[in-house]
Amino acid sequence: MTKPQVQENKMGIMPIPKLLVSMSLPMMISMLVQALYNIVDSIFVGQGVGPLAITGLALTMPMMNLTAAFGAMVGAGSAALTSIRLGQGNKPAAETILGNVVSLNVVMGLVLTFFGLFYLDELLYFFGASEQTLPYAREYMRIILYGNIITHLYHGLNCMLRVAGYPGKAMNITIIAVVLNAILDAVFILWLKWGIAGSAWATVIAQMLAVVVQWIHFSDVKSFLRFRSEAFRFRWDIIKNIIVHCK
């Protein structure tokens, strides 16, 4: 029985100019598409709920960006550390980092979820909520916080996809998530009349399906980097290095 062929590390063999284009172009497109999230949500909330809901939605942006930043921080630090290990030819260490990315994002997501839910009203008032806009902002942000672990994994695993040599796949996952978010916005807000909660559920579900695709990729034995059960155990030396390399 033949063994499945594992893909090799493309970044170790591609010419530098071609590598720069293949890595940077998908990243730029992903950032542009990611910026459409807020625009799409605002359009559907404005059309289906009303102006106060748009204000409530805008008030949640600082909190959303803050929580997402922690996931991106883990992703950026782990990507830098993984690049170093792959450059050293130490693939097992890179896969251990991948496992710790998942574990760290789950723990960090849980902590921020509990903290955010406990101080939700206080934080929203701090960011400018009023008695009129608070109910909309609270309803939206509560659902987003329930899915906070998903958001962390989405950002962290997308960074690992890029450093593993799949920038195109990372870009496609981002595009699919944004398109799916827009479709679900239309269904939940305009058709099912879920109000601003529909926009929040659309975001969480779209990112959840993106994480499923990422998980399938890293579970495939043919992937260059893949999940190994022993790699999910916390390694404090790796966690420390991830945080150091995110700067």
C-alpha positions as a Python dict, from the first residue, in 0.01 Angstrom:
ca = {
    (1, 'M'): (0, 0, 0),
    (2, 'T'): (152, 333, -105),
    (3, 'K'): (190, 610, 149),
    (4, 'P'): (12, 944, 83),
    (5, 'Q'): (247, 1194, -74),
    (6, 'V'): (309, 1490, 152),
    (7, 'Q'): (351, 1828, -16),
    (8, 'E'): (691, 1991, 22),
    (9, 'N'): (761, 2339, 153),
    (10, 'K'): (729, 2563, -152),
    (11, 'M'): (891, 2859, 23),
    (12, 'G'): (1219, 2672, 46),
    (13, 'I'): (1253, 2618, -329),
    (14, 'M'): (1074, 2907, -508),
    (15, 'P'): (1273, 3201, -654),
    (16, 'I'): (1255, 3506, -424),
    (17, 'P'): (1072, 3743, -668),
    (18, 'K'): (808, 3481, -748),
    (19, 'L'): (774, 3396, -380),
    (20, 'L'): (719, 3761, -284),
    (21, 'V'): (440, 3798, -540),
    (22, 'S'): (276, 3467, -452),
    (23, 'M'): (273, 3553, -81),
    (24, 'S'): (201, 3928, -83),
    (25, 'L'): (-70, 3949, -350),
    (26, 'P'): (-313, 3704, -183),
    (27, 'M'): (-245, 3876, 150),
    (28, 'M'): (-334, 4218, 10),
    (29, 'I'): (-651, 4083, -150),
    (30, 'S'): (-746, 3915, 179),
    (31, 'M'): (-702, 4241, 371),
    (32, 'L'): (-915, 4428, 117),
    (33, 'V'): (-1190, 4166, 128),
    (34, 'Q'): (-1176, 4149, 509),
    (35, 'A'): (-1246, 4523, 521),
    (36, 'L'): (-1577, 4456, 344),
    (37, 'Y'): (-1713, 4274, 650),
    (38, 'N'): (-1814, 4593, 830),
    (39, 'I'): (-1946, 4758, 513),
    (40, 'V'): (-2167, 4460, 426),
    (41, 'D'): (-2303, 4437, 782),
    (42, 'S'): (-2380, 4810, 790),
    (43, 'I'): (-2567, 4798, 459),
    (44, 'F'): (-2795, 4513, 563),
    (45, 'V'): (-2848, 4642, 916),
    (46, 'G'): (-2934, 4987, 778),
    (47, 'Q'): (-3179, 4847, 526),
    (48, 'G'): (-3337, 4586, 751),
    (49, 'V'): (-3327, 4733, 1101),
    (50, 'G'): (-3271, 5109, 1108),
    (51, 'P'): (-3033, 5398, 1184),
    (52, 'L'): (-3013, 5335, 1560),
    (53, 'A'): (-2903, 4979, 1487),
    (54, 'I'): (-2624, 5108, 1261),
    (55, 'T'): (-2503, 5328, 1546),
    (56, 'G'): (-2517, 5032, 1782),
    (57, 'L'): (-2322, 4826, 1530),
    (58, 'A'): (-2056, 5096, 1499),
    (59, 'L'): (-2015, 5100, 1878),
    (60, 'T'): (-1916, 4734, 1876),
    (61, 'M'): (-1633, 4782, 1628),
    (62, 'P'): (-1366, 4875, 1888),
    (63, 'M'): (-1448, 4565, 2094),
    (64, 'M'): (-1459, 4341, 1785),
    (65, 'N'): (-1127, 4477, 1662),
    (66, 'L'): (-973, 4434, 2006),
    (67, 'T'): (-1079, 4070, 2044),
    (68, 'A'): (-984, 3989, 1684),
    (69, 'A'): (-645, 4153, 1743),
    (70, 'F'): (-558, 3888, 2002),
    (71, 'G'): (-628, 3613, 1749),
    (72, 'A'): (-423, 3797, 1488),
    (73, 'M'): (-146, 3847, 1744),
    (74, 'V'): (-121, 3473, 1804),
    (75, 'G'): (-134, 3411, 1430),
    (76, 'A'): (140, 3663, 1351),
    (77, 'G'): (371, 3544, 1629),
    (78, 'S'): (321, 3177, 1544),
    (79, 'A'): (373, 3244, 1173),
    (80, 'A'): (707, 3414, 1242),
    (81, 'L'): (817, 3134, 1475),
    (82, 'T'): (701, 2865, 1233),
    (83, 'S'): (898, 3030, 950),
    (84, 'I'): (1212, 3010, 1163),
    (85, 'R'): (1158, 2643, 1244),
    (86, 'L'): (1086, 2555, 881),
    (87, 'G'): (1397, 2745, 775),
    (88, 'Q'): (1590, 2526, 1017),
    (89, 'G'): (1433, 2218, 859),
    (90, 'N'): (1256, 2133, 1185),
    (91, 'K'): (909, 2035, 1063),
    (92, 'P'): (803, 1850, 1385),
    (93, 'A'): (866, 2170, 1583),
    (94, 'A'): (655, 2366, 1330),
    (95, 'E'): (367, 2120, 1379),
    (96, 'T'): (398, 2156, 1755),
    (97, 'I'): (360, 2531, 1709),
    (98, 'L'): (49, 2467, 1498),
    (99, 'G'): (-106, 2263, 1779),
    (100, 'N'): (-21, 2529, 2035),
    (101, 'V'): (-181, 2795, 1813),
    (102, 'V'): (-511, 2609, 1847),
    (103, 'S'): (-476, 2556, 2222),
    (104, 'L'): (-369, 2915, 2292),
    (105, 'N'): (-647, 3063, 2079),
    (106, 'V'): (-910, 2849, 2257),
    (107, 'V'): (-790, 2956, 2602),
    (108, 'M'): (-748, 3321, 2506),
    (109, 'G'): (-1088, 3320, 2335),
    (110, 'L'): (-1256, 3180, 2647),
    (111, 'V'): (-1092, 3437, 2876),
    (112, 'L'): (-1191, 3730, 2653),
    (113, 'T'): (-1543, 3591, 2613),
    (114, 'F'): (-1605, 3572, 2989),
    (115, 'F'): (-1444, 3911, 3049),
    (116, 'G'): (-1635, 4073, 2764),
    (117, 'L'): (-1972, 3930, 2865),
    (118, 'F'): (-1923, 4025, 3231),
    (119, 'Y'): (-1831, 4387, 3156),
    (120, 'L'): (-2026, 4423, 2832),
    (121, 'D'): (-2249, 4718, 2924),
    (122, 'E'): (-1965, 4906, 3091),
    (123, 'L'): (-1742, 4863, 2787),
    (124, 'L'): (-2015, 4971, 2546),
    (125, 'Y'): (-2089, 5282, 2754),
    (126, 'F'): (-1715, 5354, 2753),
    (127, 'F'): (-1715, 5341, 2371),
    (128, 'G'): (-2008, 5587, 2355),
    (129, 'A'): (-2332, 5388, 2384),
    (130, 'S'): (-2650, 5564, 2492),
    (131, 'E'): (-2977, 5431, 2633),
    (132, 'Q'): (-3113, 5420, 2277),
    (133, 'T'): (-2821, 5243, 2113),
    (134, 'L'): (-2714, 5013, 2398),
    (135, 'P'): (-2977, 4741, 2334),
    (136, 'Y'): (-2866, 4704, 1971),
    (137, 'A'): (-2494, 4703, 2057),
    (138, 'R'): (-2547, 4459, 2346),
    (139, 'E'): (-2756, 4217, 2137),
    (140, 'Y'): (-2498, 4213, 1857),
    (141, 'M'): (-2186, 4196, 2073),
    (142, 'R'): (-2317, 3921, 2299),
    (143, 'I'): (-2351, 3686, 2002),
    (144, 'I'): (-2011, 3787, 1865),
    (145, 'L'): (-1854, 3708, 2203),
    (146, 'Y'): (-2023, 3367, 2210),
    (147, 'G'): (-1833, 3296, 1887),
    (148, 'N'): (-1509, 3458, 2001),
    (149, 'I'): (-1314, 3130, 2002),
    (150, 'I'): (-1416, 3078, 1638),
    (151, 'T'): (-1288, 3425, 1548),
    (152, 'H'): (-953, 3356, 1716),
    (153, 'L'): (-910, 3022, 1543),
    (154, 'Y'): (-1011, 3173, 1208),
    (155, 'H'): (-741, 3440, 1221),
    (156, 'G'): (-475, 3215, 1375),
    (157, 'L'): (-518, 2923, 1134),
    (158, 'N'): (-531, 3153, 832),
    (159, 'C'): (-189, 3288, 929),
    (160, 'M'): (-60, 2933, 962),
    (161, 'L'): (-200, 2847, 618),
    (162, 'R'): (5, 3126, 464),
    (163, 'V'): (330, 3033, 634),
    (164, 'A'): (276, 2667, 542),
    (165, 'G'): (282, 2768, 175),
    (166, 'Y'): (-91, 2805, 100),
    (167, 'P'): (-149, 3182, 67),
    (168, 'G'): (-400, 3127, -215),
    (169, 'K'): (-609, 2894, -2),
    (170, 'A'): (-600, 3141, 289),
    (171, 'M'): (-721, 3414, 52),
    (172, 'N'): (-1000, 3194, -87),
    (173, 'I'): (-1119, 3107, 264),
    (174, 'T'): (-1138, 3479, 349),
    (175, 'I'): (-1333, 3555, 31),
    (176, 'I'): (-1574, 3266, 90),
    (177, 'A'): (-1633, 3378, 450),
    (178, 'V'): (-1716, 3734, 341),
    (179, 'V'): (-1946, 3621, 60),
    (180, 'L'): (-2122, 3374, 290),
    (181, 'N'): (-2157, 3646, 553),
    (182, 'A'): (-2334, 3869, 298),
    (183, 'I'): (-2569, 3589, 191),
    (184, 'L'): (-2656, 3504, 551),
    (185, 'D'): (-2708, 3874, 628),
    (186, 'A'): (-2971, 3886, 356),
    (187, 'V'): (-3141, 3569, 480),
    (188, 'F'): (-3134, 3646, 852),
    (189, 'I'): (-3207, 4020, 839),
    (190, 'L'): (-3424, 4077, 532),
    (191, 'W'): (-3606, 3746, 512),
    (192, 'L'): (-3620, 3598, 864),
    (193, 'K'): (-3634, 3944, 1030),
    (194, 'W'): (-3386, 3858, 1305),
    (195, 'G'): (-3275, 4220, 1332),
    (196, 'I'): (-2922, 4307, 1433),
    (197, 'A'): (-2883, 3961, 1587),
    (198, 'G'): (-2906, 3821, 1234),
    (199, 'S'): (-2596, 4015, 1134),
    (200, 'A'): (-2403, 3879, 1433),
    (201, 'W'): (-2509, 3520, 1364),
    (202, 'A'): (-2412, 3562, 998),
    (203, 'T'): (-2060, 3665, 1100),
    (204, 'V'): (-2018, 3380, 1350),
    (205, 'I'): (-2154, 3112, 1114),
    (206, 'A'): (-1944, 3232, 819),
    (207, 'Q'): (-1628, 3221, 1030),
    (208, 'M'): (-1726, 2883, 1175),
    (209, 'L'): (-1750, 2730, 829),
    (210, 'A'): (-1415, 2890, 740),
    (211, 'V'): (-1259, 2722, 1046),
    (212, 'V'): (-1408, 2389, 936),
    (213, 'V'): (-1231, 2424, 599),
    (214, 'Q'): (-906, 2518, 773),
    (215, 'W'): (-940, 2223, 1011),
    (216, 'I'): (-999, 1980, 725),
    (217, 'H'): (-687, 2112, 553),
    (218, 'F'): (-461, 2070, 855),
    (219, 'S'): (-612, 1727, 930),
    (220, 'D'): (-522, 1599, 583),
    (221, 'V'): (-220, 1368, 594),
    (222, 'K'): (-108, 1512, 258),
    (223, 'S'): (-79, 1867, 396),
    (224, 'F'): (273, 1998, 447),
    (225, 'L'): (189, 2090, 810),
    (226, 'R'): (-84, 1896, 985),
    (227, 'F'): (-240, 1844, 1326),
    (228, 'R'): (-86, 1587, 1556),
    (229, 'S'): (-264, 1500, 1881),
    (230, 'E'): (49, 1533, 2094),
    (231, 'A'): (112, 1885, 1959),
    (232, 'F'): (-199, 2029, 2130),
    (233, 'R'): (-39, 2007, 2473),
    (234, 'F'): (70, 2345, 2605),
    (235, 'R'): (439, 2416, 2566),
    (236, 'W'): (514, 2729, 2766),
    (237, 'D'): (842, 2787, 2586),
    (238, 'I'): (650, 2794, 2255),
    (239, 'I'): (376, 3021, 2397),
    (240, 'K'): (643, 3263, 2521),
    (241, 'N'): (814, 3264, 2181),
    (242, 'I'): (483, 3318, 1999),
    (243, 'I'): (416, 3627, 2209),
    (244, 'V'): (773, 3754, 2161),
    (245, 'H'): (762, 3708, 1782),
    (246, 'C'): (426, 3885, 1741),
    (247, 'K'): (594, 4222, 1797),
}
